[in-house]
mmCIF file of C-alpha atoms and ligand atoms in Angstrom:
data_model
loop_
_atom_site.group_PDB
_atom_site.id
_atom_site.type_symbol
_atom_site.label_atom_id
_atom_site.label_comp_id
_atom_site.label_asym_id
_atom_site.label_seq_id
_atom_site.Cartn_x
_atom_site.Cartn_y
_atom_site.Cartn_z
ATOM 1 C CA UNK A 221 44.985 -68.968 -97.392
ATOM 2 C CA UNK A 222 47.331 -66.070 -97.894
ATOM 3 C CA UNK A 223 49.105 -64.719 -95.055
ATOM 4 C CA UNK A 224 50.838 -61.225 -94.809
ATOM 5 C CA UNK A 225 53.701 -60.962 -92.807
ATOM 6 C CA UNK A 226 55.425 -57.763 -91.898
ATOM 7 C CA UNK A 227 58.861 -57.407 -90.022
ATOM 8 C CA UNK A 228 61.307 -59.862 -91.215
ATOM 9 C CA UNK A 229 63.990 -59.520 -88.951
ATOM 10 C CA UNK A 230 65.335 -61.866 -86.200
ATOM 11 C CA UNK A 231 62.422 -63.635 -85.360
ATOM 12 C CA UNK A 232 59.987 -62.796 -88.369
ATOM 13 C CA UNK A 233 62.015 -64.002 -91.093
ATOM 14 C CA UNK A 234 62.291 -68.131 -89.855
ATOM 15 C CA UNK A 235 58.812 -68.126 -88.388
ATOM 16 C CA UNK A 236 57.294 -66.678 -92.058
ATOM 17 C CA UNK A 237 59.231 -69.290 -93.553
ATOM 18 C CA UNK A 238 57.998 -71.877 -91.900
ATOM 19 C CA UNK A 239 54.722 -70.689 -93.098
ATOM 20 C CA UNK A 240 56.134 -71.168 -96.521
ATOM 21 C CA UNK A 241 57.051 -75.017 -95.131
ATOM 22 C CA UNK A 242 53.669 -75.690 -94.249
ATOM 23 C CA UNK A 243 52.393 -74.370 -97.491
ATOM 24 C CA UNK A 244 50.635 -70.859 -96.667
ATOM 25 C CA UNK A 245 51.044 -68.550 -99.903
ATOM 26 C CA UNK A 246 53.185 -65.939 -97.792
ATOM 27 C CA UNK A 247 53.793 -62.057 -99.035
ATOM 28 C CA UNK A 248 56.095 -60.150 -96.855
ATOM 29 C CA UNK A 249 57.394 -56.820 -95.905
ATOM 30 C CA UNK A 250 60.653 -55.512 -94.194
ATOM 31 C CA UNK A 251 62.675 -52.272 -94.188
ATOM 32 C CA UNK A 252 65.299 -53.968 -94.852
ATOM 33 C CA UNK A 253 65.889 -55.518 -98.310
ATOM 34 C CA UNK A 254 68.723 -58.071 -97.293
ATOM 35 C CA UNK A 255 66.039 -59.587 -95.057
ATOM 36 C CA UNK A 256 63.591 -59.648 -98.297
ATOM 37 C CA UNK A 257 65.814 -61.715 -100.075
ATOM 38 C CA UNK A 258 66.591 -63.902 -97.560
ATOM 39 C CA UNK A 259 62.616 -64.285 -97.401
ATOM 40 C CA UNK A 260 62.690 -64.473 -101.486
ATOM 41 C CA UNK A 261 65.446 -67.531 -101.027
ATOM 42 C CA UNK A 262 62.759 -69.228 -99.214
ATOM 43 C CA UNK A 263 59.768 -69.138 -101.223
ATOM 44 C CA UNK A 264 58.108 -65.969 -99.840
ATOM 45 C CA UNK A 265 56.901 -62.963 -102.197
ATOM 46 C CA UNK A 266 59.241 -60.330 -100.887
ATOM 47 C CA UNK A 267 56.939 -56.937 -101.814
ATOM 48 C CA UNK A 268 57.761 -52.873 -102.148
ATOM 49 C CA UNK A 269 55.926 -51.876 -98.891
ATOM 50 C CA UNK A 270 53.613 -52.903 -96.385
ATOM 51 C CA UNK A 271 50.142 -52.081 -97.915
ATOM 52 C CA UNK A 272 51.575 -54.492 -101.179
ATOM 53 C CA UNK A 273 51.345 -57.502 -98.796
ATOM 54 C CA UNK A 274 47.074 -56.854 -97.743
ATOM 55 C CA UNK A 275 45.881 -57.454 -101.019
ATOM 56 C CA UNK A 276 44.002 -60.223 -101.181
ATOM 57 C CA UNK A 277 45.497 -61.439 -97.463
ATOM 58 C CA UNK A 278 42.976 -63.492 -95.552
ATOM 59 C CA UNK A 279 45.526 -62.888 -92.185
ATOM 60 C CA UNK A 280 48.376 -60.415 -91.572
ATOM 61 C CA UNK A 281 51.184 -61.671 -89.332
ATOM 62 C CA UNK A 282 53.362 -58.456 -87.571
ATOM 63 C CA UNK A 283 56.414 -59.259 -85.587
ATOM 64 C CA UNK A 284 57.714 -55.543 -85.451
ATOM 65 C CA UNK A 285 60.477 -54.094 -82.666
ATOM 66 C CA UNK A 286 57.911 -52.121 -79.898
ATOM 67 C CA UNK A 287 54.313 -50.514 -79.624
ATOM 68 C CA UNK A 288 55.046 -47.708 -81.501
ATOM 69 C CA UNK A 289 55.857 -49.326 -85.060
ATOM 70 C CA UNK A 290 52.483 -51.033 -84.783
ATOM 71 C CA UNK A 291 50.619 -48.316 -83.535
ATOM 72 C CA UNK A 292 52.041 -46.127 -87.149
ATOM 73 C CA UNK A 293 51.502 -49.471 -89.379
ATOM 74 C CA UNK A 294 48.100 -49.709 -88.558
ATOM 75 C CA UNK A 295 46.937 -46.392 -86.769
ATOM 76 C CA UNK A 296 46.624 -42.640 -87.773
ATOM 77 C CA UNK A 297 46.720 -40.406 -90.925
ATOM 78 C CA UNK A 298 48.685 -43.141 -92.758
ATOM 79 C CA UNK A 299 47.290 -46.140 -90.887
ATOM 80 C CA UNK A 300 46.745 -49.349 -93.201
ATOM 81 C CA UNK A 301 43.749 -50.754 -91.086
ATOM 82 C CA UNK A 302 41.461 -49.217 -93.841
ATOM 83 C CA UNK A 303 43.207 -50.982 -96.618
ATOM 84 C CA UNK A 304 41.966 -54.767 -95.454
ATOM 85 C CA UNK A 305 38.828 -56.278 -96.094
ATOM 86 C CA UNK A 306 36.341 -57.088 -93.723
ATOM 87 C CA UNK A 307 36.919 -60.545 -92.092
ATOM 88 C CA UNK A 308 40.278 -60.426 -92.300
ATOM 89 C CA UNK A 309 42.151 -61.595 -89.095
ATOM 90 C CA UNK A 310 45.519 -59.492 -87.433
ATOM 91 C CA UNK A 311 47.770 -61.912 -85.460
ATOM 92 C CA UNK A 312 50.272 -59.161 -83.647
ATOM 93 C CA UNK A 313 53.320 -61.466 -82.324
ATOM 94 C CA UNK A 314 55.058 -58.594 -81.183
ATOM 95 C CA UNK A 315 56.179 -57.564 -77.824
ATOM 96 C CA UNK A 316 54.225 -54.539 -77.058
ATOM 97 C CA UNK A 317 52.059 -52.650 -74.675
ATOM 98 C CA UNK A 318 48.951 -54.331 -73.914
ATOM 99 C CA UNK A 319 47.193 -50.757 -73.853
ATOM 100 C CA UNK A 320 48.135 -50.676 -77.480
ATOM 101 C CA UNK A 321 47.487 -54.126 -78.857
ATOM 102 C CA UNK A 322 43.814 -53.343 -77.102
ATOM 103 C CA UNK A 323 44.068 -49.550 -79.095
ATOM 104 C CA UNK A 324 44.587 -51.575 -82.158
ATOM 105 C CA UNK A 325 42.051 -54.274 -81.740
ATOM 106 C CA UNK A 326 39.183 -51.920 -81.040
ATOM 107 C CA UNK A 327 40.010 -50.120 -84.414
ATOM 108 C CA UNK A 328 40.212 -52.797 -86.317
ATOM 109 C CA UNK A 329 36.771 -54.196 -84.562
ATOM 110 C CA UNK A 330 35.071 -51.200 -85.812
ATOM 111 C CA UNK A 331 36.356 -52.037 -89.468
ATOM 112 C CA UNK A 332 34.783 -55.389 -88.948
ATOM 113 C CA UNK A 333 38.817 -57.173 -88.389
ATOM 114 C CA UNK A 334 39.976 -59.708 -85.782
ATOM 115 C CA UNK A 335 43.250 -58.786 -83.968
ATOM 116 C CA UNK A 336 44.568 -61.316 -81.066
ATOM 117 C CA UNK A 337 47.725 -60.328 -79.709
ATOM 118 C CA UNK A 338 50.015 -63.694 -79.744
ATOM 119 C CA UNK A 339 53.253 -62.837 -78.146
ATOM 120 C CA UNK A 340 56.247 -65.438 -78.146
ATOM 121 C CA UNK A 341 57.971 -67.220 -76.046
ATOM 122 C CA UNK A 342 61.534 -68.834 -77.142
ATOM 123 C CA UNK A 343 64.216 -66.833 -78.772
ATOM 124 C CA UNK A 344 65.635 -67.428 -82.541
ATOM 125 C CA UNK A 345 66.603 -70.589 -82.091
ATOM 126 C CA UNK A 346 62.718 -71.789 -81.644
ATOM 127 C CA UNK A 347 61.374 -69.485 -84.157
ATOM 128 C CA UNK A 348 63.965 -71.616 -86.864
ATOM 129 C CA UNK A 349 63.119 -74.256 -85.560
ATOM 130 C CA UNK A 350 59.094 -73.971 -85.200
ATOM 131 C CA UNK A 351 58.796 -74.420 -81.388
ATOM 132 C CA UNK A 352 57.750 -71.363 -80.026
ATOM 133 C CA UNK A 353 55.282 -70.920 -77.479
ATOM 134 C CA UNK A 354 52.429 -68.520 -78.316
ATOM 135 C CA UNK A 355 50.534 -66.641 -75.344
ATOM 136 C CA UNK A 356 47.257 -65.404 -76.954
ATOM 137 C CA UNK A 357 44.771 -62.662 -75.896
ATOM 138 C CA UNK A 358 41.446 -62.639 -77.825
ATOM 139 C CA UNK A 359 38.264 -64.306 -78.170
ATOM 140 C CA UNK A 360 38.259 -68.433 -78.376
ATOM 141 C CA UNK A 361 37.054 -67.866 -81.605
ATOM 142 C CA UNK A 362 39.506 -66.122 -82.714
ATOM 143 C CA UNK A 363 41.921 -67.842 -81.157
ATOM 144 C CA UNK A 364 40.937 -70.990 -83.026
ATOM 145 C CA UNK A 365 41.019 -68.446 -86.611
ATOM 146 C CA UNK A 366 44.319 -67.824 -85.070
ATOM 147 C CA UNK A 367 45.139 -71.982 -84.286
ATOM 148 C CA UNK A 368 45.958 -73.094 -88.080
ATOM 149 C CA UNK A 369 48.603 -70.367 -88.693
ATOM 150 C CA UNK A 370 50.309 -70.303 -84.969
ATOM 151 C CA UNK A 371 51.026 -74.247 -84.738
ATOM 152 C CA UNK A 372 52.608 -73.676 -88.513
ATOM 153 C CA UNK A 373 54.963 -71.702 -85.835
ATOM 154 C CA UNK A 374 54.966 -73.145 -83.004
ATOM 155 C CA UNK A 375 54.346 -76.125 -80.169
ATOM 156 C CA UNK A 376 52.479 -74.245 -78.142
ATOM 157 C CA UNK A 377 49.330 -71.973 -78.555
ATOM 158 C CA UNK A 378 47.781 -71.266 -75.012
ATOM 159 C CA UNK A 379 45.029 -68.889 -74.730
ATOM 160 C CA UNK A 380 45.810 -66.172 -71.917
ATOM 161 C CA UNK A 381 42.647 -64.099 -71.806
ATOM 162 C CA UNK A 382 40.685 -61.541 -73.518
ATOM 163 C CA UNK A 383 42.495 -59.206 -75.963
ATOM 164 C CA UNK A 384 45.383 -57.622 -74.629
ATOM 165 C CA UNK A 385 46.087 -60.573 -71.896
ATOM 166 C CA UNK A 386 49.071 -62.363 -74.366
ATOM 167 C CA UNK A 387 51.223 -59.045 -73.808
ATOM 168 C CA UNK A 388 50.106 -59.271 -69.926
ATOM 169 C CA UNK A 389 50.787 -63.047 -69.373
ATOM 170 C CA UNK A 390 54.368 -62.321 -71.773
ATOM 171 C CA UNK A 391 54.942 -58.759 -69.184
ATOM 172 C CA UNK A 392 54.483 -61.402 -66.094
ATOM 173 C CA UNK A 393 56.808 -64.012 -67.407
ATOM 174 C CA UNK A 394 60.074 -61.688 -68.372
ATOM 175 C CA UNK A 395 59.608 -59.886 -65.584
ATOM 176 C CA UNK A 396 60.048 -62.629 -63.429
ATOM 177 C CA UNK A 397 62.812 -63.917 -65.569
ATOM 178 C CA UNK A 398 64.723 -60.857 -65.137
ATOM 179 C CA UNK A 399 64.166 -60.995 -61.417
ATOM 180 C CA UNK A 400 65.331 -64.803 -61.214
ATOM 181 C CA UNK A 401 68.257 -63.853 -63.767
ATOM 182 C CA UNK A 402 69.113 -60.866 -61.274
ATOM 183 C CA UNK A 403 69.249 -63.152 -57.776
ATOM 184 C CA UNK A 404 70.691 -65.697 -59.597
ATOM 185 C CA UNK A 405 73.876 -63.485 -60.735
ATOM 186 C CA UNK A 406 74.122 -62.065 -56.744
ATOM 187 C CA UNK A 407 73.786 -65.132 -55.225
ATOM 188 C CA UNK A 408 76.568 -66.581 -57.378
ATOM 189 C CA UNK A 409 78.588 -63.710 -57.027
ATOM 190 C CA UNK A 410 78.230 -63.866 -53.427
ATOM 191 C CA UNK A 411 79.832 -67.132 -52.803
ATOM 192 C CA UNK A 412 82.593 -66.224 -55.607
ATOM 193 C CA UNK A 413 83.179 -63.152 -53.212
ATOM 194 C CA UNK A 414 83.857 -65.965 -50.565
ATOM 195 C CA UNK A 415 86.182 -67.980 -52.469
ATOM 196 C CA UNK A 416 83.707 -70.911 -53.846
ATOM 197 C CA UNK A 417 83.439 -72.238 -56.995
ATOM 198 C CA UNK A 418 80.704 -71.178 -58.961
ATOM 199 C CA UNK A 419 80.215 -74.432 -60.777
ATOM 200 C CA UNK A 420 79.980 -76.371 -57.543
ATOM 201 C CA UNK A 421 78.073 -73.521 -56.195
ATOM 202 C CA UNK A 422 75.427 -74.231 -58.910
ATOM 203 C CA UNK A 423 75.251 -77.436 -58.332
ATOM 204 C CA UNK A 424 74.386 -77.050 -54.657
ATOM 205 C CA UNK A 425 71.094 -74.850 -55.140
ATOM 206 C CA UNK A 426 70.037 -76.836 -58.268
ATOM 207 C CA UNK A 427 68.916 -79.748 -55.572
ATOM 208 C CA UNK A 428 68.321 -76.943 -52.962
ATOM 209 C CA UNK A 429 64.900 -74.483 -52.383
ATOM 210 C CA UNK A 430 66.918 -71.888 -55.007
ATOM 211 C CA UNK A 431 67.026 -74.148 -57.472
ATOM 212 C CA UNK A 432 65.424 -72.277 -60.908
ATOM 213 C CA UNK A 433 65.461 -72.246 -64.695
ATOM 214 C CA UNK A 434 68.123 -69.499 -65.316
ATOM 215 C CA UNK A 435 71.073 -71.905 -63.146
ATOM 216 C CA UNK A 436 70.337 -75.077 -64.717
ATOM 217 C CA UNK A 437 69.393 -74.054 -68.331
ATOM 218 C CA UNK A 438 71.352 -69.687 -68.856
ATOM 219 C CA UNK A 439 73.837 -70.141 -65.783
ATOM 220 C CA UNK A 440 75.261 -66.272 -66.545
ATOM 221 C CA UNK A 441 78.717 -67.556 -64.927
ATOM 222 C CA UNK A 442 81.424 -67.950 -67.503
ATOM 223 C CA UNK A 443 82.931 -72.065 -66.945
ATOM 224 C CA UNK A 444 79.037 -73.525 -65.482
ATOM 225 C CA UNK A 445 77.104 -74.917 -68.559
ATOM 226 C CA UNK A 446 78.634 -74.834 -72.277
ATOM 227 C CA UNK A 447 75.706 -74.707 -73.434
ATOM 228 C CA UNK A 448 74.821 -70.731 -71.857
ATOM 229 C CA UNK A 449 75.522 -67.573 -73.865
ATOM 230 C CA UNK A 450 77.946 -67.350 -71.107
ATOM 231 C CA UNK A 451 79.874 -69.846 -72.625
ATOM 232 C CA UNK A 452 80.229 -67.644 -75.958
ATOM 233 C CA UNK A 453 81.163 -64.181 -74.533
ATOM 234 C CA UNK A 454 77.287 -63.546 -74.228
ATOM 235 C CA UNK A 455 76.959 -63.669 -77.973
ATOM 236 C CA UNK A 456 73.425 -64.376 -79.431
ATOM 237 C CA UNK A 457 70.494 -65.137 -76.761
ATOM 238 C CA UNK A 458 67.976 -62.353 -75.193
ATOM 239 C CA UNK A 459 69.590 -59.265 -75.529
ATOM 240 C CA UNK A 460 70.241 -56.683 -72.776
ATOM 241 C CA UNK A 461 67.993 -53.887 -74.652
ATOM 242 C CA UNK A 462 64.965 -56.780 -75.264
ATOM 243 C CA UNK A 463 64.941 -57.766 -71.555
ATOM 244 C CA UNK A 464 65.164 -53.837 -70.215
ATOM 245 C CA UNK A 465 62.399 -53.262 -72.986
ATOM 246 C CA UNK A 466 60.358 -55.898 -71.313
ATOM 247 C CA UNK A 467 60.913 -54.977 -67.629
ATOM 248 C CA UNK A 468 59.533 -51.625 -68.822
ATOM 249 C CA UNK A 469 56.678 -53.027 -70.232
ATOM 250 C CA UNK A 470 56.084 -55.009 -67.335
ATOM 251 C CA UNK A 471 56.578 -51.488 -64.966
ATOM 252 C CA UNK A 472 54.015 -50.246 -67.044
ATOM 253 C CA UNK A 473 51.232 -52.397 -66.564
ATOM 254 C CA UNK A 474 51.725 -52.108 -63.145
ATOM 255 C CA UNK A 475 51.418 -48.749 -63.535
ATOM 256 C CA UNK A 476 48.107 -49.175 -65.624
ATOM 257 C CA UNK A 477 45.921 -50.963 -62.144
ATOM 258 C CA UNK A 478 48.372 -49.927 -59.317
ATOM 259 C CA UNK A 479 50.082 -53.247 -59.080
ATOM 260 C CA UNK A 480 53.213 -53.558 -56.554
ATOM 261 C CA UNK A 481 56.633 -54.579 -58.221
ATOM 262 C CA UNK A 482 58.928 -53.500 -55.979
ATOM 263 C CA UNK A 483 61.306 -56.552 -57.385
ATOM 264 C CA UNK A 484 60.536 -55.968 -61.213
ATOM 265 C CA UNK A 485 61.311 -52.192 -60.784
ATOM 266 C CA UNK A 486 64.816 -53.260 -59.384
ATOM 267 C CA UNK A 487 65.027 -55.454 -61.921
ATOM 268 C CA UNK A 488 64.214 -53.196 -64.963
ATOM 269 C CA UNK A 489 66.570 -50.265 -63.258
ATOM 270 C CA UNK A 490 69.692 -52.959 -63.013
ATOM 271 C CA UNK A 491 69.256 -53.979 -66.725
ATOM 272 C CA UNK A 492 69.216 -49.674 -67.677
ATOM 273 C CA UNK A 493 72.511 -49.226 -65.871
ATOM 274 C CA UNK A 494 73.765 -52.564 -67.677
ATOM 275 C CA UNK A 495 72.445 -51.373 -70.855
ATOM 276 C CA UNK A 496 73.842 -47.330 -70.161
ATOM 277 C CA UNK A 497 77.208 -49.054 -69.572
ATOM 278 C CA UNK A 498 77.627 -50.208 -73.229
ATOM 279 C CA UNK A 499 76.379 -53.630 -73.061
ATOM 280 C CA UNK A 500 72.748 -53.513 -74.336
ATOM 281 C CA UNK A 501 73.577 -55.481 -77.047
ATOM 282 C CA UNK A 502 74.939 -58.547 -74.823
ATOM 283 C CA UNK A 503 72.988 -61.532 -73.875
ATOM 284 C CA UNK A 504 70.992 -60.538 -70.696
ATOM 285 C CA UNK A 505 73.130 -62.998 -68.636
ATOM 286 C CA UNK A 506 75.762 -60.629 -68.825
ATOM 287 C CA UNK A 507 74.595 -58.521 -66.206
ATOM 288 C CA UNK A 508 76.373 -60.911 -63.637
ATOM 289 C CA UNK A 509 79.632 -58.710 -64.377
ATOM 290 C CA UNK A 510 78.064 -55.746 -62.768
ATOM 291 C CA UNK A 511 77.264 -57.578 -59.330
ATOM 292 C CA UNK A 512 80.634 -58.717 -59.156
ATOM 293 C CA UNK A 513 82.353 -57.826 -55.681
ATOM 294 C CA UNK A 514 84.191 -54.170 -54.946
ATOM 295 C CA UNK A 515 86.997 -54.750 -53.106
ATOM 296 C CA UNK A 516 87.031 -52.322 -50.456
HETATM 297 P P1 NAD B 638 64.471 -57.198 -84.882
HETATM 298 O O1 NAD B 638 64.511 -56.130 -84.596
HETATM 299 O O2 NAD B 638 65.348 -58.620 -85.511
HETATM 300 O O3 NAD B 638 63.422 -57.374 -86.045
HETATM 301 C C1 NAD B 638 61.853 -56.295 -86.270
HETATM 302 C C2 NAD B 638 61.767 -56.077 -87.556
HETATM 303 O O4 NAD B 638 61.143 -55.240 -87.886
HETATM 304 C C3 NAD B 638 63.754 -55.576 -88.646
HETATM 305 O O5 NAD B 638 63.930 -56.646 -89.779
HETATM 306 C C4 NAD B 638 62.741 -54.029 -89.053
HETATM 307 O O6 NAD B 638 63.482 -53.844 -90.185
HETATM 308 C C5 NAD B 638 61.449 -54.504 -88.633
HETATM 309 N N1 NAD B 638 60.559 -53.037 -89.122
HETATM 310 C C6 NAD B 638 60.806 -52.188 -88.337
HETATM 311 N N2 NAD B 638 59.569 -51.644 -88.243
HETATM 312 C C7 NAD B 638 58.998 -51.821 -89.819
HETATM 313 C C8 NAD B 638 57.979 -51.414 -90.151
HETATM 314 N N3 NAD B 638 57.110 -50.467 -90.260
HETATM 315 N N4 NAD B 638 57.505 -52.506 -91.451
HETATM 316 C C9 NAD B 638 58.089 -53.826 -91.932
HETATM 317 N N5 NAD B 638 59.283 -53.815 -91.344
HETATM 318 C C10 NAD B 638 59.570 -52.867 -90.394
HETATM 319 O O7 NAD B 638 63.822 -57.476 -83.574
HETATM 320 P P2 NAD B 638 63.121 -59.209 -83.195
HETATM 321 O O8 NAD B 638 64.102 -59.741 -82.230
HETATM 322 O O9 NAD B 638 62.629 -59.741 -84.560
HETATM 323 O O10 NAD B 638 61.817 -59.115 -82.451
HETATM 324 C C11 NAD B 638 60.495 -59.097 -82.947
HETATM 325 C C12 NAD B 638 59.819 -58.759 -82.016
HETATM 326 O O11 NAD B 638 59.709 -60.320 -81.200
HETATM 327 C C13 NAD B 638 60.211 -58.100 -80.695
HETATM 328 O O12 NAD B 638 58.903 -57.305 -79.980
HETATM 329 C C14 NAD B 638 60.599 -58.330 -79.577
HETATM 330 O O13 NAD B 638 60.445 -57.822 -78.162
HETATM 331 C C15 NAD B 638 59.714 -59.329 -79.565
HETATM 332 N N6 NAD B 638 60.497 -61.361 -78.846
HETATM 333 C C16 NAD B 638 62.133 -61.246 -79.508
HETATM 334 C C17 NAD B 638 63.259 -62.596 -79.363
HETATM 335 C C18 NAD B 638 63.822 -62.704 -79.149
HETATM 336 O O14 NAD B 638 64.719 -63.247 -78.805
HETATM 337 N N7 NAD B 638 64.827 -61.904 -80.534
HETATM 338 C C19 NAD B 638 62.020 -63.129 -78.668
HETATM 339 C C20 NAD B 638 60.781 -63.283 -77.755
HETATM 340 C C21 NAD B 638 60.567 -61.818 -78.482
#
């Protein structure tokens, strides 16, 4: 099977590497020359432009930053959809709006192409290890076509529903993560403001009704957990700006249906303030410091 891979960034490069390791013929393109070199060193075939990757592709995987990048690659005057052979399968693993996923899938279907949205949970370490979780939107038949490719890059392939449902599932998950991150930070800062040891407080909550994944695996307070980004100056991990983008997608998805997301909106505003304060590149758990008690 010939695969085209477009977008070889922090996530895309290790995912494409895993496809090469699994024995697929992989042609790749990215706007960045250094990542194309790294892709070639891993056994992939680098191309000079996106269109060149598509020749003889059975499957195209895209891992691009945001909705506008996916739209401009496939749609409009310079869009490349018409360069694909009917029957080609598009797998978009970028985190984008569900409406954009449906828009591209509809244009693809009109040309006899299949498309699934397959955003991922798990960061760069999971992309390297091939342990990503894929949340897939599409028909059961399309999912089965995509499965061998997805299983070469991930551990779990979950069917969320029809086209766009993968993006909705991703938005719901990351909205909840943002809310829990903000809430856990608030609780720890409240305790600290009263002189409690944050490690002791985390241990108490960890066996009480406030226990959650953030406190046990991603504790935002430095000194509580050696493996969390808070233990290494909030480097690596999941950047504040990516969290902000995902919360924006969740609020947009809610606006489209009239769903009520006051907690998600509050979390989005909090991470927007944190980003505006120049912390966008730091891991999102650094929002903990925005919530430190002010002495009156
Ligand atoms: P990234 O910015 O590292 O990589 C994106 C790549 O796309 C860049 O290398 C860029 O040069 C390339 N690109 C942009 N426009 C292009 C075009 N027209 N043609 C070819 N290449 C183009 O981002 P990332 O961290 O790899 O994230 C990719 C997607 O995965 C995003 O939607 C992000 O929200 C999502 N995601 C990221 C993480 C994470 O931890 N980094 C986790 C889950 C999901």
